[in-house]
Amino acid sequence: MKDINAPELSLGVVGAGAMGSGIAHVAALANITVHLFDNRDGAAAKARDGIAARLIKRAEEGKTSRETAALAVACLRVADSLEQLADCDVVIEAIVEDLELKREVFRRLESIVPARTILASNTSSLPIGAIAAGLAHPERVAGMHFFNPVPVMRLVEVISGPDTTEEVLAALTALGRRLGREPVAVKDTPGFLVNFGGRAYTTEALALVHENVATPAQIDAVMRDCCGFRMGPFELMDLTGVDVNFPVTRFVHESFFGDPRLRSTPFHRYKLETGQLGRKTQRGFFDYREGAVRPSPDAEVSTPPARSVVLAEPDAALAALARDCGAAVLATDDGTSPILAAPVGEDCAAFACRTGIDHRRLVAVDLAADTSKRITVMTAPGADPTVRGAAIALLATAKAVTAIADSPGFIAQRICAMVANLGCEMAQMGLAQPNDIDTAMRLGLNYPKGPLELADAMGVGTVFRILSEAQRLTGDDRYRPSQWLRRRAQLGLGARVV
Ligand code: NAD
């Protein structure tokens, strides 16, 4: 096996589409000779010219030196047949996502390349073990899952099949580093890390819409403003396209034999069936056509702000919030003021039932997330609209307010707890090391924190409580806490303790 850092390393790339071109681009920049093959006439040459044009443009814009660009362009070679990959030290396959076609490519490669050549697949969903099955040398086959667009996305998942040797994994990890990526070792499991772990953020958002708790605009605003995500789940799905994210969601759900944690909603499929795919069709969860107005996530203020409030339970943070907004916090209930509470995991109905307070005046506020820009409030069925309006008007004097229907865990608690729980489950399954799970989610999905880091930031006990309450109140095992999370919550440990 060739030293991956040898200057004369040569790489074969099979399939010169979006991913193959991206892989060739970063390899050329790392001064690796790349032989690009595509079975569509002219596709490899077109890809090479496209990469060269992008590299030259970067030099013209001063983002890289002309010399670097010229050296990289000189590394790009077009192969007219698979046989021309005979001298490659590593070959990465990036053809269409079709198991039989991929198997055929690997079978043919085995008869072309020498025994020392490592073979990798960039598949996003097929088991590496299935691609390697039946080959004479499955031990040199592994997954090398890059993300789109490759030059921008730093993560690469390195996946071992049932026979892959440690040597091959180490070599591909070194190759990933040489290509300027951050490699993460992952087990051969449906969706690997990112496409599996990325489910909760969007599927829980879809569940909130399904239950008519909140609108996509409200959910996106809360996840951006209160949880630091760069994009809300709905604008994210509109960007990637429902034709991409619905099939991945369904594939992961089916692969885990219908685990309710991974369940989507009919509304998600409806978007696909009606061709509302997102930005690419000008319409998805939002309307991108000219003149379309994005619905506001902010509650309307139509009544004067409350002058005083009562707290359902002693809560210094809630008292400070009310005072900062200009209201007096009454020591005894005057029978008319809004009653503020900050439940964790409970909805207003359950909270009122447990504490015996008047549900008509109860206004629940989510203090579990960052409330510096936006705050989420919810009320029980039968809430007094005047009291509700006065509480919203009070909070709106200081920040944006999102008013939603009754829900265990509001928006932020629910979605963050589900993201954290899936991260814990991945750790429990031993799919990767806890830190690698966090790295993969940050780099592969642009999350502000990895799921286990998120659990630690929220408090492992708090995440466990949100999920346990949601499971108890809804009767839905979708919310069952991961055993990884439960054990650490019970022992008072951090989420990343192994
Ligand atoms: P693409 O359609 O852009 O490119 C595929 C290329 O493979 C085409 O140029 C096609 O002509 C060529 N091809 C098909 N059969 C071939 C064969 N037998 N031999 C040689 N070339 C052949 O697809 P893509 O988006 O680049 O995806 C490629 C692979 O990467 C898939 O396995 C996909 O699941 C995976 N992937 C895609 C993304 C993404 O966001 N697009 C991300 C990660 C992984």
PDB file of N, CA and C in Angstrom, residues 241-276:
ATOM      1  N   GLY A 241     -34.009  20.770  -1.016  1.00  0.00           N
ATOM      2  CA  GLY A 241     -35.025  20.229  -1.915  1.00  0.00           C
ATOM      3  C   GLY A 241     -35.754  19.072  -1.259  1.00  0.00           C
ATOM      4  N   VAL A 242     -37.087  19.132  -1.295  1.00  0.00           N
ATOM      5  CA  VAL A 242     -37.885  18.060  -0.689  1.00  0.00           C
ATOM      6  C   VAL A 242     -37.665  16.742  -1.447  1.00  0.00           C
ATOM      7  N   ASP A 243     -37.297  16.829  -2.738  1.00  0.00           N
ATOM      8  CA  ASP A 243     -37.012  15.615  -3.516  1.00  0.00           C
ATOM      9  C   ASP A 243     -35.743  14.932  -3.017  1.00  0.00           C
ATOM     10  N   VAL A 244     -34.915  15.638  -2.260  1.00  0.00           N
ATOM     11  CA  VAL A 244     -33.721  15.028  -1.664  1.00  0.00           C
ATOM     12  C   VAL A 244     -34.029  14.618  -0.216  1.00  0.00           C
ATOM     13  N   ASN A 245     -34.602  15.547   0.581  1.00  0.00           N
ATOM     14  CA  ASN A 245     -34.724  15.225   2.010  1.00  0.00           C
ATOM     15  C   ASN A 245     -35.874  14.267   2.328  1.00  0.00           C
ATOM     16  N   PHE A 246     -36.944  14.260   1.537  1.00  0.00           N
ATOM     17  CA  PHE A 246     -38.003  13.281   1.854  1.00  0.00           C
ATOM     18  C   PHE A 246     -37.519  11.839   1.622  1.00  0.00           C
ATOM     19  N   PRO A 247     -36.916  11.520   0.452  1.00  0.00           N
ATOM     20  CA  PRO A 247     -36.434  10.138   0.276  1.00  0.00           C
ATOM     21  C   PRO A 247     -35.397   9.722   1.326  1.00  0.00           C
ATOM     22  N   VAL A 248     -34.505  10.645   1.737  1.00  0.00           N
ATOM     23  CA  VAL A 248     -33.510  10.278   2.756  1.00  0.00           C
ATOM     24  C   VAL A 248     -34.227   9.991   4.075  1.00  0.00           C
ATOM     25  N   THR A 249     -35.212  10.823   4.420  1.00  0.00           N
ATOM     26  CA  THR A 249     -35.966  10.630   5.659  1.00  0.00           C
ATOM     27  C   THR A 249     -36.676   9.279   5.645  1.00  0.00           C
ATOM     28  N   ARG A 250     -37.316   8.985   4.510  1.00  0.00           N
ATOM     29  CA  ARG A 250     -38.041   7.714   4.414  1.00  0.00           C
ATOM     30  C   ARG A 250     -37.066   6.531   4.478  1.00  0.00           C
ATOM     31  N   PHE A 251     -35.933   6.674   3.787  1.00  0.00           N
ATOM     32  CA  PHE A 251     -34.938   5.600   3.774  1.00  0.00           C
ATOM     33  C   PHE A 251     -34.429   5.308   5.196  1.00  0.00           C
ATOM     34  N   VAL A 252     -34.107   6.351   5.938  1.00  0.00           N
ATOM     35  CA  VAL A 252     -33.571   6.145   7.294  1.00  0.00           C
ATOM     36  C   VAL A 252     -34.657   5.542   8.194  1.00  0.00           C
ATOM     37  N   HIS A 253     -35.896   6.047   8.088  1.00  0.00           N
ATOM     38  CA  HIS A 253     -37.004   5.533   8.895  1.00  0.00           C
ATOM     39  C   HIS A 253     -37.231   4.045   8.611  1.00  0.00           C
ATOM     40  N   GLU A 254     -37.252   3.685   7.325  1.00  0.00           N
ATOM     41  CA  GLU A 254     -37.475   2.280   6.956  1.00  0.00           C
ATOM     42  C   GLU A 254     -36.290   1.410   7.374  1.00  0.00           C
ATOM     43  N   SER A 255     -35.092   1.956   7.241  1.00  0.00           N
ATOM     44  CA  SER A 255     -33.890   1.176   7.581  1.00  0.00           C
ATOM     45  C   SER A 255     -33.857   0.826   9.061  1.00  0.00           C
ATOM     46  N   PHE A 256     -34.440   1.697   9.901  1.00  0.00           N
ATOM     47  CA  PHE A 256     -34.498   1.408  11.340  1.00  0.00           C
ATOM     48  C   PHE A 256     -35.861   0.785  11.705  1.00  0.00           C
ATOM     49  N   PHE A 257     -36.457   0.111  10.736  1.00  0.00           N
ATOM     50  CA  PHE A 257     -37.684  -0.655  10.931  1.00  0.00           C
ATOM     51  C   PHE A 257     -38.798   0.180  11.574  1.00  0.00           C
ATOM     52  N   GLY A 258     -38.943   1.402  11.069  1.00  0.00           N
ATOM     53  CA  GLY A 258     -40.066   2.238  11.490  1.00  0.00           C
ATOM     54  C   GLY A 258     -39.920   2.816  12.890  1.00  0.00           C
ATOM     55  N   ASP A 259     -38.712   2.970  13.384  1.00  0.00           N
ATOM     56  CA  ASP A 259     -38.520   3.607  14.699  1.00  0.00           C
ATOM     57  C   ASP A 259     -39.254   4.955  14.722  1.00  0.00           C
ATOM     58  N   PRO A 260     -40.206   5.122  15.682  1.00  0.00           N
ATOM     59  CA  PRO A 260     -40.997   6.359  15.680  1.00  0.00           C
ATOM     60  C   PRO A 260     -40.172   7.636  15.865  1.00  0.00           C
ATOM     61  N   ARG A 261     -38.965   7.503  16.407  1.00  0.00           N
ATOM     62  CA  ARG A 261     -38.107   8.694  16.543  1.00  0.00           C
ATOM     63  C   ARG A 261     -37.806   9.336  15.191  1.00  0.00           C
ATOM     64  N   LEU A 262     -37.846   8.503  14.132  1.00  0.00           N
ATOM     65  CA  LEU A 262     -37.398   8.957  12.813  1.00  0.00           C
ATOM     66  C   LEU A 262     -38.564   9.231  11.864  1.00  0.00           C
ATOM     67  N   ARG A 263     -39.788   9.195  12.412  1.00  0.00           N
ATOM     68  CA  ARG A 263     -40.996   9.297  11.587  1.00  0.00           C
ATOM     69  C   ARG A 263     -41.194  10.718  11.047  1.00  0.00           C
ATOM     70  N   SER A 264     -41.586  10.808   9.795  1.00  0.00           N
ATOM     71  CA  SER A 264     -41.948  12.118   9.232  1.00  0.00           C
ATOM     72  C   SER A 264     -43.472  12.259   9.240  1.00  0.00           C
ATOM     73  N   THR A 265     -43.986  13.187   8.447  1.00  0.00           N
ATOM     74  CA  THR A 265     -45.431  13.438   8.462  1.00  0.00           C
ATOM     75  C   THR A 265     -45.987  13.444   7.027  1.00  0.00           C
ATOM     76  N   PRO A 266     -47.308  13.276   6.890  1.00  0.00           N
ATOM     77  CA  PRO A 266     -47.900  13.305   5.542  1.00  0.00           C
ATOM     78  C   PRO A 266     -47.644  14.626   4.814  1.00  0.00           C
ATOM     79  N   PHE A 267     -47.523  15.711   5.542  1.00  0.00           N
ATOM     80  CA  PHE A 267     -47.293  17.031   4.942  1.00  0.00           C
ATOM     81  C   PHE A 267     -45.959  17.050   4.184  1.00  0.00           C
ATOM     82  N   HIS A 268     -44.974  16.346   4.715  1.00  0.00           N
ATOM     83  CA  HIS A 268     -43.661  16.268   4.080  1.00  0.00           C
ATOM     84  C   HIS A 268     -43.803  15.577   2.719  1.00  0.00           C
ATOM     85  N   ARG A 269     -44.488  14.426   2.729  1.00  0.00           N
ATOM     86  CA  ARG A 269     -44.681  13.701   1.475  1.00  0.00           C
ATOM     87  C   ARG A 269     -45.544  14.513   0.508  1.00  0.00           C
ATOM     88  N   TYR A 270     -46.539  15.209   1.050  1.00  0.00           N
ATOM     89  CA  TYR A 270     -47.441  16.015   0.222  1.00  0.00           C
ATOM     90  C   TYR A 270     -46.653  17.057  -0.585  1.00  0.00           C
ATOM     91  N   LYS A 271     -45.644  17.634   0.045  1.00  0.00           N
ATOM     92  CA  LYS A 271     -44.812  18.628  -0.646  1.00  0.00           C
ATOM     93  C   LYS A 271     -44.141  17.996  -1.859  1.00  0.00           C
ATOM     94  N   LEU A 272     -43.690  16.753  -1.686  1.00  0.00           N
ATOM     95  CA  LEU A 272     -43.049  16.040  -2.794  1.00  0.00           C
ATOM     96  C   LEU A 272     -44.081  15.728  -3.880  1.00  0.00           C
ATOM     97  N   GLU A 273     -45.236  15.178  -3.443  1.00  0.00           N
ATOM     98  CA  GLU A 273     -46.259  14.759  -4.406  1.00  0.00           C
ATOM     99  C   GLU A 273     -46.793  15.926  -5.235  1.00  0.00           C
ATOM    100  N   THR A 274     -46.799  17.108  -4.644  1.00  0.00           N
ATOM    101  CA  THR A 274     -47.352  18.264  -5.349  1.00  0.00           C
ATOM    102  C   THR A 274     -46.264  19.095  -6.024  1.00  0.00           C
ATOM    103  N   GLY A 275     -45.049  18.580  -6.017  1.00  0.00           N
ATOM    104  CA  GLY A 275     -43.963  19.278  -6.708  1.00  0.00           C
ATOM    105  C   GLY A 275     -43.531  20.566  -6.030  1.00  0.00           C
ATOM    106  N   GLN A 276     -43.900  20.738  -4.774  1.00  0.00           N
ATOM    107  CA  GLN A 276     -43.440  21.933  -4.043  1.00  0.00           C
ATOM    108  C   GLN A 276     -42.117  21.571  -3.365  1.00  0.00           C
TER     109      GLN A 276
END
